[in-house]
PDB file of C-alpha atoms in Angstrom:
ATOM      1  CA  MET B   1      -0.904  -6.987  29.537  1.00  0.00           C
ATOM      2  CA  ARG B   2      -0.628  -9.207  26.988  1.00  0.00           C
ATOM      3  CA  TYR B   3      -2.665  -9.871  23.511  1.00  0.00           C
ATOM      4  CA  ILE B   4      -3.066 -12.637  20.976  1.00  0.00           C
ATOM      5  CA  PHE B   5      -1.325 -11.951  17.771  1.00  0.00           C
ATOM      6  CA  TYR B   6      -2.312 -13.887  14.347  1.00  0.00           C
ATOM      7  CA  CYS B   7      -0.436 -15.348  11.118  1.00  0.00           C
ATOM      8  CA  PRO B   8      -2.893 -15.675   8.781  1.00  0.00           C
ATOM      9  CA  ASN B   9      -0.491 -17.607   6.392  1.00  0.00           C
ATOM     10  CA  CYS B  10       0.758 -20.186   8.724  1.00  0.00           C
ATOM     11  CA  ASP B  11      -1.710 -20.116  11.498  1.00  0.00           C
ATOM     12  CA  PHE B  12       0.444 -19.392  14.092  1.00  0.00           C
ATOM     13  CA  THR B  13      -0.667 -17.462  17.345  1.00  0.00           C
ATOM     14  CA  GLY B  14       1.610 -15.845  19.856  1.00  0.00           C
ATOM     15  CA  SER B  15       1.473 -13.060  22.626  1.00  0.00           C
ATOM     16  CA  ASP B  16       2.742 -10.191  22.824  1.00  0.00           C
ATOM     17  CA  GLU B  17       2.763  -6.855  24.498  1.00  0.00           C
ATOM     18  CA  GLN B  18      -1.072  -4.630  23.670  1.00  0.00           C
ATOM     19  CA  ASN B  19       1.490  -1.400  22.298  1.00  0.00           C
ATOM     20  CA  LYS B  20       2.960  -3.883  19.628  1.00  0.00           C
ATOM     21  CA  ALA B  21      -0.444  -3.616  18.014  1.00  0.00           C
ATOM     22  CA  ASN B  22       0.762  -0.482  15.882  1.00  0.00           C
ATOM     23  CA  ASN B  23       3.868  -2.160  15.280  1.00  0.00           C
ATOM     24  CA  PRO B  24       3.232  -5.970  15.279  1.00  0.00           C
ATOM     25  CA  PRO B  25       6.059  -8.177  15.275  1.00  0.00           C
ATOM     26  CA  LYS B  26       6.752 -11.021  12.640  1.00  0.00           C
ATOM     27  CA  CYS B  27       5.849 -14.626  12.969  1.00  0.00           C
ATOM     28  CA  PRO B  28       8.531 -16.580  13.730  1.00  0.00           C
ATOM     29  CA  GLN B  29       7.457 -19.704  11.214  1.00  0.00           C
ATOM     30  CA  CYS B  30       6.969 -17.346   7.780  1.00  0.00           C
ATOM     31  CA  GLY B  31       8.219 -14.128   8.416  1.00  0.00           C
ATOM     32  CA  LYS B  32       5.104 -12.271   7.747  1.00  0.00           C
ATOM     33  CA  ILE B  33       3.581  -9.421  10.049  1.00  0.00           C
ATOM     34  CA  LEU B  34       1.117 -10.699  12.473  1.00  0.00           C
ATOM     35  CA  ASN B  35      -2.360  -9.721  12.791  1.00  0.00           C
ATOM     36  CA  TYR B  36      -3.222  -7.732  16.588  1.00  0.00           C
ATOM     37  CA  THR B  37      -6.785  -9.697  17.324  1.00  0.00           C
ATOM     38  CA  GLY B  38      -7.446  -7.727  20.497  1.00  0.00           C
ATOM     39  CA  VAL B  39      -7.822 -11.368  22.934  1.00  0.00           C
ATOM     40  CA  SER B  40      -6.111 -11.145  26.070  1.00  0.00           C
ATOM     41  CA  GLN B  41      -3.718 -13.754  26.657  1.00  0.00           C
ATOM     42  CA  ASP B  42      -6.084 -14.570  29.802  1.00  0.00           C
ATOM     43  CA  ASP B  43      -8.698 -15.212  27.729  1.00  0.00           C
ATOM     44  CA  TRP B  44      -7.157 -16.975  25.139  1.00  0.00           C
ATOM     45  CA  ARG B  45      -6.138 -19.593  27.720  1.00  0.00           C
ATOM     46  CA  SER B  46      -9.545 -20.377  29.079  1.00  0.00           C
ATOM     47  CA  LYS B  47     -10.541 -21.114  25.734  1.00  0.00           C
ATOM     48  CA  THR B  48     -11.280 -24.756  24.582  1.00  0.00           C
ATOM     49  CA  LYS B  49      -9.555 -25.614  21.333  1.00  0.00           C
ATOM     50  CA  GLU B  50     -12.896 -25.394  19.553  1.00  0.00           C
ATOM     51  CA  GLU B  51     -13.408 -22.239  20.401  1.00  0.00           C
ATOM     52  CA  LYS B  52      -9.801 -21.393  19.583  1.00  0.00           C
ATOM     53  CA  THR B  53     -10.474 -22.800  16.430  1.00  0.00           C
ATOM     54  CA  LEU B  54     -13.601 -20.833  15.670  1.00  0.00           C
ATOM     55  CA  LEU B  55     -11.400 -17.727  16.256  1.00  0.00           C
ATOM     56  CA  LYS B  56      -8.973 -18.821  14.125  1.00  0.00           C
ATOM     57  CA  ASP B  57     -11.097 -19.645  11.328  1.00  0.00           C
ATOM     58  CA  LYS B  58     -12.752 -15.779  11.922  1.00  0.00           C
ATOM     59  CA  TRP B  59      -9.389 -14.052  12.086  1.00  0.00           C
ATOM     60  CA  LYS B  60      -8.308 -15.577   8.953  1.00  0.00           C
ATOM     61  CA  GLN B  61     -11.858 -15.304   7.075  1.00  0.00           C
ATOM     62  CA  SER B  62     -11.837 -11.360   7.855  1.00  0.00           C
ATOM     63  CA  HIS B  63      -8.094 -11.265   6.703  1.00  0.00           C
ATOM     64  CA  LEU B  64      -8.978 -12.179   3.315  1.00  0.00           C
ATOM     65  CA  GLU B  65     -12.130 -10.096   3.131  1.00  0.00           C
ATOM     66  CA  LEU B  66      -9.802  -7.139   3.960  1.00  0.00           C
ATOM     67  CA  GLN B  67      -6.869  -8.360   1.667  1.00  0.00           C
ATOM     68  CA  LYS B  68      -9.591  -8.424  -0.950  1.00  0.00           C
ATOM     69  CA  ASP B  69     -10.891  -5.170  -0.349  1.00  0.00           C
ATOM     70  CA  ILE B  70      -7.312  -3.295  -0.141  1.00  0.00           C
ATOM     71  CA  ASN B  71      -6.479  -5.270  -3.726  1.00  0.00           C
ATOM     72  CA  ASN B  72      -9.867  -3.784  -4.895  1.00  0.00           C
ATOM     73  CA  ARG B  73      -9.138  -0.353  -3.999  1.00  0.00           C
ATOM     74  CA  ARG B  74      -5.444  -0.012  -5.411  1.00  0.00           C
ATOM     75  CA  ILE B  75      -6.483  -1.710  -8.988  1.00  0.00           C
ATOM     76  CA  ASN B  76      -9.315   1.149  -8.895  1.00  0.00           C
ATOM     77  CA  HIS B  77      -7.114   4.060  -7.583  1.00  0.00           C
ATOM     78  CA  MET B  78      -7.365   7.273  -9.454  1.00  0.00           C
ATOM     79  CA  LEU B  79      -4.041   9.529  -9.905  1.00  0.00           C
ATOM     80  CA  THR B  80      -4.060  13.050 -10.762  1.00  0.00           C
ATOM     81  CA  SER B  81      -1.247  15.655 -10.848  1.00  0.00           C
ATOM     82  CA  GLY B  82      -4.161  18.080 -10.299  1.00  0.00           C
ATOM     83  CA  TYR B  83      -6.192  18.380  -7.224  1.00  0.00           C
ATOM     84  CA  ASN B  84      -9.328  17.376  -8.302  1.00  0.00           C
ATOM     85  CA  PHE B  85     -11.229  14.152 -10.251  1.00  0.00           C
ATOM     86  CA  GLU B  86     -13.821  15.620 -13.036  1.00  0.00           C
ATOM     87  CA  GLY B  87     -17.717  14.389 -11.528  1.00  0.00           C
ATOM     88  CA  TYR B  88     -15.694  13.085  -8.201  1.00  0.00           C
ATOM     89  CA  LYS B  89     -15.701  15.234  -4.739  1.00  0.00           C
ATOM     90  CA  ILE B  90     -13.216  14.273  -2.488  1.00  0.00           C
ATOM     91  CA  VAL B  91     -14.608  13.094   1.254  1.00  0.00           C
ATOM     92  CA  SER B  92     -11.836  12.641   3.156  1.00  0.00           C
ATOM     93  CA  TYR B  93      -7.799  13.854   3.203  1.00  0.00           C
ATOM     94  CA  ASN B  94      -5.576  10.975   4.486  1.00  0.00           C
ATOM     95  CA  GLY B  95      -2.208  12.471   4.477  1.00  0.00           C
ATOM     96  CA  ILE B  96       0.917  13.098   2.344  1.00  0.00           C
ATOM     97  CA  VAL B  97       2.139   9.865   0.731  1.00  0.00           C
ATOM     98  CA  SER B  98       5.195   8.772  -1.057  1.00  0.00           C
ATOM     99  CA  GLY B  99       7.137   5.946  -2.554  1.00  0.00           C
ATOM    100  CA  GLU B 100      10.938   5.640  -3.264  1.00  0.00           C
ATOM    101  CA  VAL B 101      13.340   3.885  -5.208  1.00  0.00           C
ATOM    102  CA  VAL B 102      17.179   3.647  -5.975  1.00  0.00           C
ATOM    103  CA  LEU B 103      18.364   1.295  -9.155  1.00  0.00           C
ATOM    104  CA  GLY B 104      21.570   1.347 -10.153  1.00  0.00           C
ATOM    105  CA  THR B 105      22.345   1.566 -13.998  1.00  0.00           C
ATOM    106  CA  GLY B 106      24.516  -1.258 -14.659  1.00  0.00           C
ATOM    107  CA  PHE B 107      27.688  -1.845 -16.122  1.00  0.00           C
ATOM    108  CA  LEU B 108      25.554  -2.550 -19.937  1.00  0.00           C
ATOM    109  CA  SER B 109      23.441   0.639 -19.408  1.00  0.00           C
ATOM    110  CA  GLU B 110      26.420   2.479 -18.560  1.00  0.00           C
ATOM    111  CA  SER B 111      27.996   1.368 -22.027  1.00  0.00           C
ATOM    112  CA  SER B 112      24.922   2.359 -23.961  1.00  0.00           C
ATOM    113  CA  ALA B 113      24.824   5.527 -22.777  1.00  0.00           C
ATOM    114  CA  SER B 114      28.573   6.254 -23.547  1.00  0.00           C
ATOM    115  CA  LEU B 115      27.842   4.943 -27.380  1.00  0.00           C
ATOM    116  CA  SER B 116      24.369   7.051 -27.467  1.00  0.00           C
ATOM    117  CA  ASP B 117      26.678  10.177 -26.425  1.00  0.00           C
ATOM    118  CA  PHE B 118      29.204   9.375 -28.743  1.00  0.00           C
ATOM    119  CA  PHE B 119      26.915   9.306 -31.732  1.00  0.00           C
ATOM    120  CA  GLY B 120      24.232  11.851 -30.232  1.00  0.00           C
ATOM    121  CA  THR B 121      21.762   9.243 -30.510  1.00  0.00           C
ATOM    122  CA  VAL B 122      19.006   8.225 -27.504  1.00  0.00           C
ATOM    123  CA  SER B 123      20.133   6.129 -24.838  1.00  0.00           C
ATOM    124  CA  GLU B 124      17.213   3.251 -24.697  1.00  0.00           C
ATOM    125  CA  GLU B 125      19.230   1.572 -21.448  1.00  0.00           C
ATOM    126  CA  PHE B 126      18.802   4.439 -19.487  1.00  0.00           C
ATOM    127  CA  SER B 127      15.122   5.618 -20.620  1.00  0.00           C
ATOM    128  CA  THR B 128      13.967   2.085 -19.863  1.00  0.00           C
ATOM    129  CA  LYS B 129      15.662   2.207 -16.096  1.00  0.00           C
ATOM    130  CA  MET B 130      13.763   5.768 -15.578  1.00  0.00           C
ATOM    131  CA  VAL B 131      10.464   4.400 -16.486  1.00  0.00           C
ATOM    132  CA  LYS B 132      10.990   0.745 -14.809  1.00  0.00           C
ATOM    133  CA  ALA B 133      12.230   3.120 -11.175  1.00  0.00           C
ATOM    134  CA  LYS B 134       8.740   5.689 -12.269  1.00  0.00           C
ATOM    135  CA  GLU B 135       6.634   2.613 -11.856  1.00  0.00           C
ATOM    136  CA  MET B 136       8.291   1.328  -8.697  1.00  0.00           C
ATOM    137  CA  ALA B 137       7.641   4.131  -7.332  1.00  0.00           C
ATOM    138  CA  THR B 138       4.241   5.109  -7.949  1.00  0.00           C
ATOM    139  CA  SER B 139       3.379   1.107  -6.918  1.00  0.00           C
ATOM    140  CA  LYS B 140       5.102   1.794  -3.291  1.00  0.00           C
ATOM    141  CA  MET B 141       3.368   5.297  -3.363  1.00  0.00           C
ATOM    142  CA  LEU B 142      -0.529   3.306  -4.190  1.00  0.00           C
ATOM    143  CA  ASP B 143       0.228   0.474  -1.797  1.00  0.00           C
ATOM    144  CA  SER B 144       1.102   3.800   1.190  1.00  0.00           C
ATOM    145  CA  SER B 145      -2.518   5.470  -0.028  1.00  0.00           C
ATOM    146  CA  THR B 146      -3.926   2.139   0.342  1.00  0.00           C
ATOM    147  CA  LEU B 147      -2.969   1.676   3.852  1.00  0.00           C
ATOM    148  CA  LYS B 148      -4.180   5.092   4.704  1.00  0.00           C
ATOM    149  CA  GLY B 149      -8.026   4.407   3.322  1.00  0.00           C
ATOM    150  CA  GLY B 150      -7.392   6.451   0.285  1.00  0.00           C
ATOM    151  CA  ASN B 151      -8.905   5.610  -2.555  1.00  0.00           C
ATOM    152  CA  ALA B 152      -7.020   8.486  -4.559  1.00  0.00           C
ATOM    153  CA  ILE B 153      -3.928  10.529  -4.922  1.00  0.00           C
ATOM    154  CA  ILE B 154      -3.750  14.633  -6.086  1.00  0.00           C
ATOM    155  CA  GLY B 155      -0.909  16.724  -6.525  1.00  0.00           C
ATOM    156  CA  VAL B 156       1.332  13.575  -7.717  1.00  0.00           C
ATOM    157  CA  ASP B 157       4.506  14.502  -8.959  1.00  0.00           C
ATOM    158  CA  PHE B 158       7.524  12.702  -9.577  1.00  0.00           C
ATOM    159  CA  ASP B 159      11.672  13.537  -8.405  1.00  0.00           C
ATOM    160  CA  TYR B 160      15.008  12.529  -9.795  1.00  0.00           C
ATOM    161  CA  THR B 161      18.385  12.446  -8.377  1.00  0.00           C
ATOM    162  CA  THR B 162      21.618  10.803  -9.328  1.00  0.00           C
ATOM    163  CA  PHE B 163      23.911   9.532  -6.718  1.00  0.00           C
ATOM    164  CA  LYS B 164      27.524   8.818  -7.048  1.00  0.00           C
ATOM    165  CA  ASN B 165      28.350   5.214  -8.693  1.00  0.00           C
ATOM    166  CA  ASN B 166      25.006   6.187 -11.187  1.00  0.00           C
ATOM    167  CA  MET B 167      22.403   5.222  -8.964  1.00  0.00           C
ATOM    168  CA  ILE B 168      19.014   6.799 -10.309  1.00  0.00           C
ATOM    169  CA  ALA B 169      16.729   7.519  -7.342  1.00  0.00           C
ATOM    170  CA  VAL B 170      12.840   8.534  -8.243  1.00  0.00           C
ATOM    171  CA  SER B 171      10.397  10.086  -5.191  1.00  0.00           C
ATOM    172  CA  ALA B 172       6.872   9.671  -6.314  1.00  0.00           C
ATOM    173  CA  ASN B 173       4.104  11.970  -4.067  1.00  0.00           C
ATOM    174  CA  GLY B 174       1.487  12.795  -3.628  1.00  0.00           C
ATOM    175  CA  THR B 175      -1.977  13.464  -1.290  1.00  0.00           C
ATOM    176  CA  SER B 176      -3.898  10.448  -0.689  1.00  0.00           C
ATOM    177  CA  VAL B 177      -7.324  11.212  -0.420  1.00  0.00           C
ATOM    178  CA  THR B 178     -10.932   9.556  -0.882  1.00  0.00           C
ATOM    179  CA  ILE B 179     -13.430  10.503  -3.397  1.00  0.00           C
ATOM    180  CA  GLU B 180     -17.126   9.513  -4.122  1.00  0.00           C
ATOM    181  CA  LYS B 181     -18.854   9.826  -7.287  1.00  0.00           C
ATOM    182  CA  VAL B 182     -21.119  13.218  -7.491  1.00  0.00           C
ATOM    183  CA  LEU B 183     -24.763  12.136  -8.475  1.00  0.00           C
ATOM    184  CA  TRP B 184     -25.809  14.628 -10.441  1.00  0.00           C
ATOM    185  CA  GLN B 185     -29.727  15.630  -9.609  1.00  0.00           C
ATOM    186  CA  THR B 186     -31.620  18.246 -11.522  1.00  0.00           C
ATOM    187  CA  SER B 187     -35.093  19.505 -10.135  1.00  0.00           C
ATOM    188  CA  CYS B 188     -37.884  20.556 -12.122  1.00  0.00           C
ATOM    189  CA  LYS B 189     -37.550  23.889 -11.915  1.00  0.00           C
ATOM    190  CA  ASP B 190     -33.963  23.100 -13.717  1.00  0.00           C
ATOM    191  CA  THR B 191     -35.461  20.491 -17.070  1.00  0.00           C
ATOM    192  CA  LEU B 192     -38.599  22.846 -17.477  1.00  0.00           C
ATOM    193  CA  GLY B 193     -37.110  26.414 -17.901  1.00  0.00           C
TER     194      GLY B 193
END
């Protein structure tokens, strides 16, 4: 059975097989990933123009609310190389997440590094590239955790690799979790001694 997919970016609607819900097609107009609506193609065809407009407005609004929720969770995501957060409890484990980035060092970085090596000084160019790669890998890991419904990542670690032609690879890994703040409660017995 075919179902309707919707693009909140350009208002495009199209139909595809239901099995595409987990791997949605891209919008032919703007290239963004289409949202699965759950409305069958037959049901869509039976609707009036006004009903279709109302549905599209509803889908766009729910997409905006979802995007706002995702952005808030991403901004407030907590990270630790440990396995817990003081004052919080883990309520669900959402799976392993990672983010990988491969960067070329570039001709100028290599020249600068050669001079640094010759004089025995610090190579700021390579340091800057490593920091940039680490930030990009962390950002990808955060996106993955957010999409899994997490609001924190535990056990964060970074792996660095170099390839031929002076390519630097950074992989950020951890476990996506959902955490809640612990509300400390004391009983009358505890306070009275």
